[in-house]
Amino acid sequence: MRITGLDVHVLRAPDTGRPHWVSHFVVPRANEILVRLRTDEGIEGIGIATSYTPIEAAIHAFQSGIADLIIGADPLAPERVYQTLFALTWQRRAHERGWSREALVRISAAVDIAVWDIVGKVAGLPLYRLFGGYRREVPCYVTCAYYRDGKDLAELRDEMEMLKAQGHTAFKAKAGGVGLAGDIERLAVVREVIGDDKDLMVDVNRGWDLATAIEGARLLEPLRPRWLEEPVRWADDRRELKLLARQTRIPLSAGESELTGYGCRALLEEEAIQILQFDCTMMGGFTEGRKLAALCELNHVQVAPHHDCFIHAHIVAASPAGCIVESFTDPERDPLQAELFEDPPRIAKGWLTLKDAPGLGLVLSKAALAKFGEQIL
């Protein structure tokens, strides 16, 4: 079998004029690369890469010849395909073509996921079974409580009531964007609305220095967070996570901001986090994601990937280390989860149930592709 063609779309959502902020940056409502691979045996695969930075660098790479390295490749050899693309990050050819390192990391992830989709379809198995088949249902939480211009506690309360009514049993709220007193007040509202029987996670998006993180963790303890995510600034986060872990009983999590699997490995080596949150759509695809899940299992760390629940559910369901997946069920925050796929896996009462269709088991919505997509190749 050979890859005989590919088409690429950039997925964007229109600007509503009222962005969603985390502690110190705006999160795009949609900023993704969609790759569709075709083979000489008529089997197709899809893959997605997520980017928080301008996506023009990836567009340039696709439009200046990187597809030539994908056409003709064997899609049943995902390790070889992935290594061919990832190795460009240290090769002269990338510099000569103007292919940025981050763009190559994203592209290698999207293509890898599409290749694995083909592998699953050839095998006639859903990927979660091919990867290990530990279970079919996985816990699912909703991310919420973003900062927005003019958003007060009443609006926050309305948001949480809406998400609670959807049946969620776990909620991850943003912090770090205002002072500690303001954040504790916001998070107390979240806890009040969801009740004491639901899980509350807190995500700082690397917005606190170490002293603030230590004090923040102390103030958060009465709210009983299930975990505290990326609590410290980026510059020395591995060491500061280790120092923070010595002073709090709240489990710490991190990983979504790493550019490689090696960065995630380094987080585990510090023995500071209890939950690893790599993102297969931002780096490594399933080829690296499976290795990281195995490494987590061997190091007694749980796997709770960042973003794209319909993609990452296959990793979480496959492994005994699999913990939970992240969802965005407010279409105003992420319209792609709501619209990109026809009849996606069901999310209900805090659980996501995977289907037995082969590969990813996802069918693209033509309407959503027309609405959000721009074909670039």
GROMACS .gro file of N, CA, C and O in nm, residues 173-230:
model
  232
  173ALA      N    1  -1.153   2.460   3.555
  173ALA     CA    2  -1.170   2.605   3.552
  173ALA      C    3  -1.035   2.675   3.539
  173ALA      O    4  -0.933   2.629   3.592
  174LYS      N    5  -1.037   2.788   3.470
  174LYS     CA    6  -0.915   2.866   3.448
  174LYS      C    7  -0.884   2.954   3.569
  174LYS      O    8  -0.975   3.003   3.637
  175ALA      N    9  -0.754   2.975   3.591
  175ALA     CA   10  -0.708   3.062   3.698
  175ALA      C   11  -0.580   3.130   3.652
  175ALA      O   12  -0.524   3.097   3.548
  176GLY      N   13  -0.532   3.225   3.732
  176GLY     CA   14  -0.406   3.291   3.703
  176GLY      C   15  -0.418   3.422   3.629
  176GLY      O   16  -0.318   3.492   3.609
  177GLY      N   17  -0.539   3.459   3.589
  177GLY     CA   18  -0.558   3.579   3.509
  177GLY      C   19  -0.588   3.704   3.590
  177GLY      O   20  -0.582   3.815   3.538
  178VAL      N   21  -0.622   3.685   3.716
  178VAL     CA   22  -0.642   3.798   3.808
  178VAL      C   23  -0.564   3.764   3.935
  178VAL      O   24  -0.500   3.661   3.945
  179GLY      N   25  -0.570   3.851   4.034
  179GLY     CA   26  -0.500   3.823   4.159
  179GLY      C   27  -0.559   3.701   4.229
  179GLY      O   28  -0.669   3.655   4.197
  180LEU      N   29  -0.486   3.650   4.328
  180LEU     CA   30  -0.531   3.529   4.397
  180LEU      C   31  -0.668   3.547   4.461
  180LEU      O   32  -0.751   3.456   4.455
  181ALA      N   33  -0.692   3.661   4.520
  181ALA     CA   34  -0.822   3.683   4.585
  181ALA      C   35  -0.935   3.673   4.485
  181ALA      O   36  -1.038   3.608   4.511
  182GLY      N   37  -0.918   3.737   4.368
  182GLY     CA   38  -1.021   3.731   4.264
  182GLY      C   39  -1.040   3.591   4.211
  182GLY      O   40  -1.153   3.547   4.185
  183ASP      N   41  -0.929   3.518   4.192
  183ASP     CA   42  -0.941   3.382   4.140
  183ASP      C   43  -1.008   3.288   4.240
  183ASP      O   44  -1.091   3.204   4.202
  184ILE      N   45  -0.974   3.299   4.364
  184ILE     CA   46  -1.037   3.214   4.465
  184ILE      C   47  -1.187   3.242   4.471
  184ILE      O   48  -1.269   3.150   4.486
  185GLU      N   49  -1.225   3.368   4.457
  185GLU     CA   50  -1.367   3.403   4.455
  185GLU      C   51  -1.436   3.339   4.334
  185GLU      O   52  -1.546   3.283   4.347
  186ARG      N   53  -1.373   3.345   4.219
  186ARG     CA   54  -1.430   3.285   4.098
  186ARG      C   55  -1.443   3.134   4.115
  186ARG      O   56  -1.547   3.073   4.083
  187LEU      N   57  -1.337   3.071   4.165
  187LEU     CA   58  -1.338   2.925   4.177
  187LEU      C   59  -1.436   2.879   4.285
  187LEU      O   60  -1.493   2.769   4.274
  188ALA      N   61  -1.458   2.961   4.385
  188ALA     CA   62  -1.558   2.927   4.486
  188ALA      C   63  -1.698   2.925   4.425
  188ALA      O   64  -1.782   2.842   4.462
  189VAL      N   65  -1.723   3.017   4.331
  189VAL     CA   66  -1.852   3.016   4.260
  189VAL      C   67  -1.867   2.888   4.179
  189VAL      O   68  -1.973   2.824   4.178
  190VAL      N   69  -1.758   2.849   4.111
  190VAL     CA   70  -1.763   2.725   4.032
  190VAL      C   71  -1.794   2.606   4.124
  190VAL      O   72  -1.882   2.525   4.094
  191ARG      N   73  -1.724   2.596   4.235
  191ARG     CA   74  -1.747   2.485   4.326
  191ARG      C   75  -1.890   2.487   4.381
  191ARG      O   76  -1.956   2.383   4.392
  192GLU      N   77  -1.939   2.606   4.412
  192GLU     CA   78  -2.076   2.617   4.465
  192GLU      C   79  -2.178   2.566   4.364
  192GLU      O   80  -2.272   2.493   4.400
  193VAL      N   81  -2.161   2.602   4.236
  193VAL     CA   82  -2.259   2.563   4.135
  193VAL      C   83  -2.252   2.413   4.106
  193VAL      O   84  -2.354   2.345   4.097
  194ILE      N   85  -2.131   2.359   4.091
  194ILE     CA   86  -2.121   2.218   4.051
  194ILE      C   87  -2.149   2.124   4.168
  194ILE      O   88  -2.186   2.008   4.147
  195GLY      N   89  -2.133   2.173   4.290
  195GLY     CA   90  -2.161   2.090   4.406
  195GLY      C   91  -2.038   2.015   4.455
  195GLY      O   92  -1.936   2.005   4.386
  196ASP      N   93  -2.048   1.961   4.574
  196ASP     CA   94  -1.935   1.893   4.636
  196ASP      C   95  -1.909   1.755   4.579
  196ASP      O   96  -1.803   1.696   4.604
  197ASP      N   97  -2.006   1.700   4.504
  197ASP     CA   98  -1.990   1.564   4.453
  197ASP      C   99  -1.928   1.559   4.314
  197ASP      O  100  -1.912   1.451   4.257
  198LYS      N  101  -1.893   1.673   4.258
  198LYS     CA  102  -1.831   1.679   4.124
  198LYS      C  103  -1.682   1.712   4.137
  198LYS      O  104  -1.638   1.773   4.234
  199ASP      N  105  -1.607   1.672   4.035
  199ASP     CA  106  -1.464   1.702   4.034
  199ASP      C  107  -1.439   1.843   3.981
  199ASP      O  108  -1.501   1.886   3.883
  200LEU      N  109  -1.347   1.912   4.047
  200LEU     CA  110  -1.303   2.045   4.004
  200LEU      C  111  -1.152   2.040   3.983
  200LEU      O  112  -1.077   2.002   4.073
  201MET      N  113  -1.109   2.076   3.863
  201MET     CA  114  -0.967   2.089   3.833
  201MET      C  115  -0.937   2.236   3.806
  201MET      O  116  -1.025   2.309   3.762
  202VAL      N  117  -0.814   2.279   3.833
  202VAL     CA  118  -0.778   2.420   3.818
  202VAL      C  119  -0.656   2.429   3.725
  202VAL      O  120  -0.555   2.362   3.747
  203ASP      N  121  -0.668   2.516   3.623
  203ASP     CA  122  -0.565   2.529   3.519
  203ASP      C  123  -0.512   2.672   3.516
  203ASP      O  124  -0.586   2.765   3.485
  204VAL      N  125  -0.383   2.689   3.545
  204VAL     CA  126  -0.322   2.821   3.552
  204VAL      C  127  -0.251   2.859   3.421
  204VAL      O  128  -0.215   2.974   3.401
  205ASN      N  129  -0.232   2.762   3.333
  205ASN     CA  130  -0.164   2.788   3.206
  205ASN      C  131  -0.030   2.860   3.223
  205ASN      O  132   0.003   2.954   3.152
  206ARG      N  133   0.045   2.816   3.324
  206ARG     CA  134   0.180   2.868   3.352
  206ARG      C  135   0.179   3.018   3.377
  206ARG      O  136   0.265   3.091   3.331
  207GLY      N  137   0.082   3.062   3.456
  207GLY     CA  138   0.068   3.204   3.483
  207GLY      C  139   0.118   3.253   3.616
  207GLY      O  140   0.116   3.373   3.643
  208TRP      N  141   0.166   3.164   3.706
  208TRP     CA  142   0.210   3.205   3.840
  208TRP      C  143   0.362   3.186   3.854
  208TRP      O  144   0.419   3.092   3.798
  209ASP      N  145   0.425   3.274   3.933
  209ASP     CA  146   0.561   3.245   3.977
  209ASP      C  147   0.551   3.145   4.094
  209ASP      O  148   0.442   3.112   4.142
  210LEU      N  149   0.664   3.097   4.140
  210LEU     CA  150   0.663   2.989   4.239
  210LEU      C  151   0.598   3.032   4.370
  210LEU      O  152   0.516   2.958   4.426
  211ALA      N  153   0.630   3.152   4.417
  211ALA     CA  154   0.572   3.197   4.544
  211ALA      C  155   0.420   3.207   4.535
  211ALA      O  156   0.347   3.168   4.628
  212THR      N  157   0.370   3.259   4.422
  212THR     CA  158   0.226   3.269   4.404
  212THR      C  159   0.163   3.131   4.394
  212THR      O  160   0.053   3.107   4.448
  213ALA      N  161   0.231   3.039   4.328
  213ALA     CA  162   0.178   2.903   4.315
  213ALA      C  163   0.168   2.835   4.451
  213ALA      O  164   0.070   2.764   4.479
  214ILE      N  165   0.268   2.854   4.535
  214ILE     CA  166   0.264   2.794   4.669
  214ILE      C  167   0.147   2.849   4.749
  214ILE      O  168   0.070   2.775   4.812
  215GLU      N  169   0.130   2.982   4.745
  215GLU     CA  170   0.018   3.044   4.817
  215GLU      C  171  -0.115   3.006   4.753
  215GLU      O  172  -0.214   2.979   4.822
  216GLY      N  173  -0.119   3.003   4.619
  216GLY     CA  174  -0.242   2.966   4.550
  216GLY      C  175  -0.285   2.825   4.584
  216GLY      O  176  -0.404   2.798   4.607
  217ALA      N  177  -0.191   2.733   4.588
  217ALA     CA  178  -0.224   2.595   4.624
  217ALA      C  179  -0.279   2.588   4.766
  217ALA      O  180  -0.374   2.513   4.795
  218ARG      N  181  -0.222   2.666   4.857
  218ARG     CA  182  -0.271   2.667   4.996
  218ARG      C  183  -0.416   2.717   5.002
  218ARG      O  184  -0.501   2.658   5.070
  219LEU      N  185  -0.444   2.823   4.928
  219LEU     CA  186  -0.579   2.879   4.928
  219LEU      C  187  -0.680   2.789   4.859
  219LEU      O  188  -0.800   2.792   4.889
  220LEU      N  189  -0.632   2.709   4.764
  220LEU     CA  190  -0.722   2.622   4.689
  220LEU      C  191  -0.764   2.497   4.765
  220LEU      O  192  -0.867   2.436   4.733
  221GLU      N  193  -0.687   2.457   4.862
  221GLU     CA  194  -0.714   2.329   4.928
  221GLU      C  195  -0.856   2.313   4.979
  221GLU      O  196  -0.915   2.205   4.967
  222PRO      N  197  -0.920   2.417   5.038
  222PRO     CA  198  -1.058   2.398   5.082
  222PRO      C  199  -1.156   2.368   4.968
  222PRO      O  200  -1.265   2.313   4.994
  223LEU      N  201  -1.121   2.404   4.845
  223LEU     CA  202  -1.208   2.376   4.729
  223LEU      C  203  -1.186   2.237   4.674
  223LEU      O  204  -1.254   2.196   4.581
  224ARG      N  205  -1.088   2.165   4.728
  224ARG     CA  206  -1.060   2.026   4.695
  224ARG      C  207  -1.042   2.001   4.545
  224ARG      O  208  -1.111   1.918   4.485
  225PRO      N  209  -0.949   2.069   4.481
  225PRO     CA  210  -0.926   2.042   4.339
  225PRO      C  211  -0.867   1.903   4.316
  225PRO      O  212  -0.784   1.856   4.395
  226ARG      N  213  -0.912   1.840   4.210
  226ARG     CA  214  -0.860   1.707   4.174
  226ARG      C  215  -0.715   1.718   4.127
  226ARG      O  216  -0.636   1.628   4.150
  227TRP      N  217  -0.684   1.828   4.056
  227TRP     CA  218  -0.545   1.855   4.022
  227TRP      C  219  -0.527   2.004   3.997
  227TRP      O  220  -0.623   2.077   3.976
  228LEU      N  221  -0.400   2.048   4.001
  228LEU     CA  222  -0.360   2.185   3.971
  228LEU      C  223  -0.269   2.177   3.849
  228LEU      O  224  -0.162   2.117   3.854
  229GLU      N  225  -0.314   2.240   3.740
  229GLU     CA  226  -0.250   2.221   3.609
  229GLU      C  227  -0.160   2.338   3.570
  229GLU      O  228  -0.200   2.453   3.584
  230GLU      N  229  -0.043   2.305   3.523
  230GLU     CA  230   0.056   2.403   3.477
  230GLU      C  231   0.056   2.527   3.568
  230GLU      O  232   0.033   2.639   3.523
   0.00000   0.00000   0.00000
